[in-house]
PDB file of C-alpha atoms in Angstrom:
ATOM      1  CA  UNK A   1      -3.209  36.332 -29.415  1.00 75.00           C
ATOM      2  CA  UNK A   2      -6.529  34.819 -30.480  1.00 84.00           C
ATOM      3  CA  UNK A   3      -5.298  34.549 -34.076  1.00 80.00           C
ATOM      4  CA  UNK A   4      -2.195  32.652 -32.908  1.00 82.00           C
ATOM      5  CA  UNK A   5      -4.310  30.203 -30.914  1.00 75.00           C
ATOM      6  CA  UNK A   6      -6.679  29.684 -33.840  1.00 80.00           C
ATOM      7  CA  UNK A   7      -3.701  29.173 -36.145  1.00 77.00           C
ATOM      8  CA  UNK A   8      -2.163  26.619 -33.764  1.00 77.00           C
ATOM      9  CA  UNK A   9      -5.513  24.831 -33.430  1.00 75.00           C
ATOM     10  CA  UNK A  10      -5.808  24.626 -37.225  1.00 78.00           C
ATOM     11  CA  UNK A  11      -2.248  23.294 -37.545  1.00 81.00           C
ATOM     12  CA  UNK A  12      -2.875  20.737 -34.800  1.00 83.00           C
ATOM     13  CA  UNK A  13      -6.130  19.686 -36.485  1.00 79.00           C
ATOM     14  CA  UNK A  14      -4.413  19.282 -39.863  1.00 81.00           C
ATOM     15  CA  UNK A  15      -1.498  17.292 -38.410  1.00 80.00           C
ATOM     16  CA  UNK A  16      -3.853  15.025 -36.468  1.00 79.00           C
ATOM     17  CA  UNK A  17      -6.020  14.505 -39.557  1.00 77.00           C
ATOM     18  CA  UNK A  18      -2.974  13.596 -41.638  1.00 73.00           C
ATOM     19  CA  UNK A  19      -1.753  11.197 -38.947  1.00 79.00           C
ATOM     20  CA  UNK A  20      -5.170   9.518 -38.951  1.00 75.00           C
ATOM     21  CA  UNK A  21      -5.116   9.357 -42.772  1.00 76.00           C
ATOM     22  CA  UNK A  22      -1.705   7.633 -42.656  1.00 77.00           C
ATOM     23  CA  UNK A  23      -3.048   4.988 -40.270  1.00 77.00           C
ATOM     24  CA  UNK A  24      -1.701   6.443 -37.051  1.00 75.00           C
ATOM     25  CA  UNK A  25      -4.712   5.271 -35.063  1.00 76.00           C
ATOM     26  CA  UNK A  26      -5.401   2.088 -37.059  1.00 79.00           C
ATOM     27  CA  UNK A  27      -6.056  -1.014 -34.984  1.00 86.00           C
ATOM     28  CA  UNK A  28      -2.973  -3.242 -35.047  1.00 91.00           C
ATOM     29  CA  UNK A  29      -3.565  -6.884 -34.271  1.00 96.00           C
ATOM     30  CA  UNK A  30      -1.402  -9.946 -34.763  1.00 97.00           C
ATOM     31  CA  UNK A  31      -2.690 -13.435 -35.433  1.00 96.00           C
ATOM     32  CA  UNK A  32      -1.320 -16.754 -36.646  1.00 96.00           C
ATOM     33  CA  UNK A  33      -2.102 -17.556 -40.255  1.00 97.00           C
ATOM     34  CA  UNK A  34      -0.899 -19.962 -42.917  1.00 97.00           C
ATOM     35  CA  UNK A  35       0.454 -17.930 -45.857  1.00 97.00           C
ATOM     36  CA  UNK A  36       2.157 -18.807 -49.116  1.00 94.00           C
ATOM     37  CA  UNK A  37       3.553 -20.123 -51.241  1.00 97.00           C
ATOM     38  CA  UNK A  38       5.315 -17.063 -52.612  1.00 98.00           C
ATOM     39  CA  UNK A  39       7.735 -16.658 -55.518  1.00 98.00           C
ATOM     40  CA  UNK A  40      10.114 -13.817 -54.717  1.00 98.00           C
ATOM     41  CA  UNK A  41      12.492 -12.478 -57.358  1.00 98.00           C
ATOM     42  CA  UNK A  42      14.966 -10.276 -55.572  1.00 98.00           C
ATOM     43  CA  UNK A  43      18.388  -8.796 -55.092  1.00 98.00           C
ATOM     44  CA  UNK A  44      20.322  -9.088 -51.851  1.00 97.00           C
ATOM     45  CA  UNK A  45      21.355  -6.116 -49.805  1.00 97.00           C
ATOM     46  CA  UNK A  46      23.530  -5.759 -46.766  1.00 96.00           C
ATOM     47  CA  UNK A  47      23.410  -2.522 -44.817  1.00 97.00           C
ATOM     48  CA  UNK A  48      20.872  -0.071 -43.386  1.00 96.00           C
ATOM     49  CA  UNK A  49      17.301  -1.052 -44.187  1.00 95.00           C
ATOM     50  CA  UNK A  50      16.530   2.535 -45.176  1.00 93.00           C
ATOM     51  CA  UNK A  51      18.674   1.928 -48.287  1.00 95.00           C
ATOM     52  CA  UNK A  52      16.512  -0.940 -49.543  1.00 95.00           C
ATOM     53  CA  UNK A  53      14.514   1.437 -51.759  1.00 94.00           C
ATOM     54  CA  UNK A  54      17.440   1.510 -54.209  1.00 96.00           C
ATOM     55  CA  UNK A  55      17.320  -2.277 -54.475  1.00 97.00           C
ATOM     56  CA  UNK A  56      13.553  -2.247 -55.027  1.00 97.00           C
ATOM     57  CA  UNK A  57      14.066   0.326 -57.795  1.00 97.00           C
ATOM     58  CA  UNK A  58      16.707  -1.869 -59.465  1.00 98.00           C
ATOM     59  CA  UNK A  59      14.346  -4.867 -59.428  1.00 98.00           C
ATOM     60  CA  UNK A  60      11.470  -2.693 -60.652  1.00 98.00           C
ATOM     61  CA  UNK A  61      13.595  -1.479 -63.555  1.00 97.00           C
ATOM     62  CA  UNK A  62      14.491  -5.035 -64.610  1.00 98.00           C
ATOM     63  CA  UNK A  63      10.862  -6.167 -64.451  1.00 98.00           C
ATOM     64  CA  UNK A  64       9.624  -3.043 -66.260  1.00 97.00           C
ATOM     65  CA  UNK A  65      11.973  -3.755 -69.177  1.00 96.00           C
ATOM     66  CA  UNK A  66      10.166  -7.092 -69.549  1.00 95.00           C
ATOM     67  CA  UNK A  67       6.739  -5.509 -68.957  1.00 97.00           C
ATOM     68  CA  UNK A  68       6.134  -7.758 -65.950  1.00 97.00           C
ATOM     69  CA  UNK A  69       3.659  -6.560 -63.352  1.00 97.00           C
ATOM     70  CA  UNK A  70       4.320  -8.222 -59.993  1.00 98.00           C
ATOM     71  CA  UNK A  71       1.625  -9.492 -57.675  1.00 96.00           C
ATOM     72  CA  UNK A  72       3.152  -7.231 -54.990  1.00 97.00           C
ATOM     73  CA  UNK A  73       6.506  -5.879 -53.829  1.00 98.00           C
ATOM     74  CA  UNK A  74       8.133  -7.600 -50.870  1.00 98.00           C
ATOM     75  CA  UNK A  75      11.180  -7.506 -48.646  1.00 97.00           C
ATOM     76  CA  UNK A  76      12.586 -10.139 -46.339  1.00 97.00           C
ATOM     77  CA  UNK A  77      14.310  -8.569 -43.344  1.00 96.00           C
ATOM     78  CA  UNK A  78      16.497 -11.029 -41.455  1.00 95.00           C
ATOM     79  CA  UNK A  79      17.983  -9.004 -38.619  1.00 94.00           C
ATOM     80  CA  UNK A  80      16.399  -6.763 -35.979  1.00 92.00           C
ATOM     81  CA  UNK A  81      18.151  -3.383 -36.101  1.00 91.00           C
ATOM     82  CA  UNK A  82      18.130  -3.177 -32.291  1.00 88.00           C
ATOM     83  CA  UNK A  83      20.409  -6.241 -32.100  1.00 90.00           C
ATOM     84  CA  UNK A  84      22.569  -5.999 -35.222  1.00 93.00           C
ATOM     85  CA  UNK A  85      25.018  -3.365 -36.431  1.00 94.00           C
ATOM     86  CA  UNK A  86      23.557  -1.430 -39.395  1.00 95.00           C
ATOM     87  CA  UNK A  87      26.300  -2.550 -41.767  1.00 95.00           C
ATOM     88  CA  UNK A  88      25.367  -6.208 -41.120  1.00 95.00           C
ATOM     89  CA  UNK A  89      21.603  -5.940 -41.689  1.00 96.00           C
ATOM     90  CA  UNK A  90      20.505  -8.373 -44.424  1.00 96.00           C
ATOM     91  CA  UNK A  91      17.614  -7.952 -46.833  1.00 96.00           C
ATOM     92  CA  UNK A  92      16.146  -9.658 -49.878  1.00 97.00           C
ATOM     93  CA  UNK A  93      14.232  -6.912 -51.700  1.00 98.00           C
ATOM     94  CA  UNK A  94      12.112  -7.567 -54.745  1.00 98.00           C
ATOM     95  CA  UNK A  95       8.787  -8.622 -56.169  1.00 98.00           C
ATOM     96  CA  UNK A  96       6.315 -11.429 -55.651  1.00 98.00           C
ATOM     97  CA  UNK A  97       5.372 -13.063 -58.932  1.00 98.00           C
ATOM     98  CA  UNK A  98       2.777 -15.586 -59.926  1.00 97.00           C
ATOM     99  CA  UNK A  99       4.210 -19.023 -60.703  1.00 96.00           C
ATOM    100  CA  UNK A 100       3.172 -18.631 -64.340  1.00 97.00           C
ATOM    101  CA  UNK A 101       5.379 -15.493 -64.616  1.00 97.00           C
ATOM    102  CA  UNK A 102       8.579 -17.299 -63.612  1.00 97.00           C
ATOM    103  CA  UNK A 103       9.573 -18.373 -67.166  1.00 97.00           C
ATOM    104  CA  UNK A 104       9.530 -14.682 -68.157  1.00 96.00           C
ATOM    105  CA  UNK A 105      12.332 -13.898 -65.671  1.00 97.00           C
ATOM    106  CA  UNK A 106      14.411 -17.052 -66.133  1.00 97.00           C
ATOM    107  CA  UNK A 107      17.036 -15.184 -68.195  1.00 97.00           C
ATOM    108  CA  UNK A 108      17.396 -12.551 -65.436  1.00 97.00           C
ATOM    109  CA  UNK A 109      17.868 -15.337 -62.892  1.00 97.00           C
ATOM    110  CA  UNK A 110      20.329 -17.259 -65.097  1.00 97.00           C
ATOM    111  CA  UNK A 111      22.374 -14.109 -65.677  1.00 97.00           C
ATOM    112  CA  UNK A 112      22.516 -13.382 -61.927  1.00 97.00           C
ATOM    113  CA  UNK A 113      20.674 -10.066 -62.211  1.00 97.00           C
ATOM    114  CA  UNK A 114      17.905 -11.498 -60.041  1.00 98.00           C
ATOM    115  CA  UNK A 115      17.601 -14.403 -57.639  1.00 98.00           C
ATOM    116  CA  UNK A 116      14.536 -16.536 -57.081  1.00 98.00           C
ATOM    117  CA  UNK A 117      13.334 -17.732 -53.731  1.00 97.00           C
ATOM    118  CA  UNK A 118      10.350 -20.022 -53.427  1.00 96.00           C
ATOM    119  CA  UNK A 119       8.810 -19.491 -50.016  1.00 96.00           C
ATOM    120  CA  UNK A 120       6.722 -22.487 -49.048  1.00 95.00           C
ATOM    121  CA  UNK A 121       3.375 -22.208 -47.387  1.00 96.00           C
ATOM    122  CA  UNK A 122       3.890 -21.918 -43.640  1.00 95.00           C
ATOM    123  CA  UNK A 123       2.606 -20.418 -40.433  1.00 96.00           C
ATOM    124  CA  UNK A 124       3.352 -16.777 -39.655  1.00 96.00           C
ATOM    125  CA  UNK A 125       2.418 -14.200 -37.068  1.00 96.00           C
ATOM    126  CA  UNK A 126       0.613 -11.737 -39.354  1.00 98.00           C
ATOM    127  CA  UNK A 127      -0.330  -8.099 -39.060  1.00 97.00           C
ATOM    128  CA  UNK A 128      -1.261  -5.436 -41.556  1.00 95.00           C
ATOM    129  CA  UNK A 129      -1.233  -1.675 -41.709  1.00 94.00           C
ATOM    130  CA  UNK A 130      -2.777   0.836 -44.133  1.00 93.00           C
ATOM    131  CA  UNK A 131      -0.501   2.175 -46.867  1.00 89.00           C
ATOM    132  CA  UNK A 132      -0.974   5.717 -48.116  1.00 87.00           C
ATOM    133  CA  UNK A 133       2.636   6.757 -48.768  1.00 84.00           C
ATOM    134  CA  UNK A 134       6.143   6.201 -47.368  1.00 82.00           C
ATOM    135  CA  UNK A 135       5.191   7.926 -44.113  1.00 87.00           C
ATOM    136  CA  UNK A 136       2.714   5.091 -43.479  1.00 84.00           C
ATOM    137  CA  UNK A 137       5.652   2.682 -43.423  1.00 85.00           C
ATOM    138  CA  UNK A 138       7.492   4.885 -40.938  1.00 87.00           C
ATOM    139  CA  UNK A 139       4.452   5.006 -38.661  1.00 89.00           C
ATOM    140  CA  UNK A 140       4.057   1.227 -39.009  1.00 89.00           C
ATOM    141  CA  UNK A 141       7.595   0.756 -37.673  1.00 88.00           C
ATOM    142  CA  UNK A 142       6.423   2.226 -34.378  1.00 90.00           C
ATOM    143  CA  UNK A 143       2.990   0.605 -34.396  1.00 93.00           C
ATOM    144  CA  UNK A 144       3.362  -2.863 -35.965  1.00 95.00           C
ATOM    145  CA  UNK A 145       6.827  -4.019 -34.907  1.00 93.00           C
ATOM    146  CA  UNK A 146       6.189  -3.569 -31.173  1.00 94.00           C
ATOM    147  CA  UNK A 147       3.021  -5.679 -31.549  1.00 95.00           C
ATOM    148  CA  UNK A 148       4.949  -8.392 -33.393  1.00 94.00           C
ATOM    149  CA  UNK A 149       7.573  -8.366 -30.634  1.00 92.00           C
ATOM    150  CA  UNK A 150       4.863  -8.586 -27.941  1.00 94.00           C
ATOM    151  CA  UNK A 151       3.331 -11.521 -29.789  1.00 95.00           C
ATOM    152  CA  UNK A 152       6.699 -13.280 -29.926  1.00 93.00           C
ATOM    153  CA  UNK A 153       7.179 -12.810 -26.182  1.00 92.00           C
ATOM    154  CA  UNK A 154       3.627 -13.917 -25.396  1.00 93.00           C
ATOM    155  CA  UNK A 155       4.085 -17.154 -27.334  1.00 90.00           C
ATOM    156  CA  UNK A 156       7.675 -17.728 -26.177  1.00 90.00           C
ATOM    157  CA  UNK A 157       9.443 -17.305 -29.498  1.00 90.00           C
ATOM    158  CA  UNK A 158      13.169 -17.923 -28.992  1.00 87.00           C
ATOM    159  CA  UNK A 159      15.315 -14.796 -28.635  1.00 83.00           C
ATOM    160  CA  UNK A 160      17.125 -13.529 -31.723  1.00 82.00           C
ATOM    161  CA  UNK A 161      20.637 -14.877 -32.284  1.00 83.00           C
ATOM    162  CA  UNK A 162      22.735 -13.457 -35.130  1.00 85.00           C
ATOM    163  CA  UNK A 163      23.986 -16.188 -37.472  1.00 84.00           C
ATOM    164  CA  UNK A 164      26.412 -15.779 -40.374  1.00 83.00           C
ATOM    165  CA  UNK A 165      24.975 -18.877 -42.083  1.00 84.00           C
ATOM    166  CA  UNK A 166      21.643 -20.707 -42.101  1.00 84.00           C
ATOM    167  CA  UNK A 167      19.771 -17.534 -41.183  1.00 87.00           C
ATOM    168  CA  UNK A 168      17.346 -17.431 -44.109  1.00 87.00           C
ATOM    169  CA  UNK A 169      14.416 -19.253 -42.494  1.00 87.00           C
ATOM    170  CA  UNK A 170      13.829 -16.633 -39.784  1.00 90.00           C
ATOM    171  CA  UNK A 171      12.659 -13.274 -41.051  1.00 94.00           C
ATOM    172  CA  UNK A 172       9.953 -10.695 -41.217  1.00 95.00           C
ATOM    173  CA  UNK A 173       8.471 -10.281 -44.666  1.00 97.00           C
ATOM    174  CA  UNK A 174       6.829  -7.015 -45.593  1.00 97.00           C
ATOM    175  CA  UNK A 175       4.474  -7.318 -48.552  1.00 98.00           C
ATOM    176  CA  UNK A 176       3.568  -3.981 -50.109  1.00 96.00           C
ATOM    177  CA  UNK A 177       0.123  -3.940 -51.703  1.00 96.00           C
ATOM    178  CA  UNK A 178      -1.360  -0.725 -53.163  1.00 94.00           C
ATOM    179  CA  UNK A 179      -3.526  -0.008 -50.087  1.00 93.00           C
ATOM    180  CA  UNK A 180      -1.840  -1.866 -47.211  1.00 95.00           C
ATOM    181  CA  UNK A 181       1.341  -3.548 -46.058  1.00 96.00           C
ATOM    182  CA  UNK A 182       1.234  -7.071 -44.688  1.00 97.00           C
ATOM    183  CA  UNK A 183       3.819  -8.040 -42.068  1.00 97.00           C
ATOM    184  CA  UNK A 184       4.638 -11.757 -41.760  1.00 97.00           C
ATOM    185  CA  UNK A 185       6.923 -12.916 -38.946  1.00 95.00           C
ATOM    186  CA  UNK A 186       8.107 -16.507 -39.092  1.00 94.00           C
ATOM    187  CA  UNK A 187       7.025 -18.676 -36.172  1.00 92.00           C
ATOM    188  CA  UNK A 188       9.188 -21.346 -34.523  1.00 86.00           C
TER     189      UNK A 188
END
């Protein structure tokens, strides 16, 4: 019996340690900041957000062929999954480039393999979360997004309304750096 309890204590200790390592107890705060401009080369996706990894891989492959190293990877997520059917969720998934890198991808843009979106400097509600691996992103879904929603309620952001057109100026952008993910929610 003692061995079972010791074994369970060790397992609990290891799981808790791993959760801490992934950022499970990281302080999550949200504050207004001016961010941008950004130059996002991307592909569009419609459907479950969990499938966006395939789109990121496609963009990564195109940039790798040209030996282009992005500033960071980024996704624009336009629809909250709690309010929109999975098949209608819209994403722009791709890479943030420096302005000086844009001529290197012009042929990919002209051919339609990639799209370019220039995101002007603007005010966002910003949060960040440590990035260790894909599990960090999963934990962040339960830690960061509730804080962003609380912030929106606190500052009376208008409620979400699904739009077929003219929806591209309201989003949450996730920027994936090697050691953290930055979450930028557009402000009204």
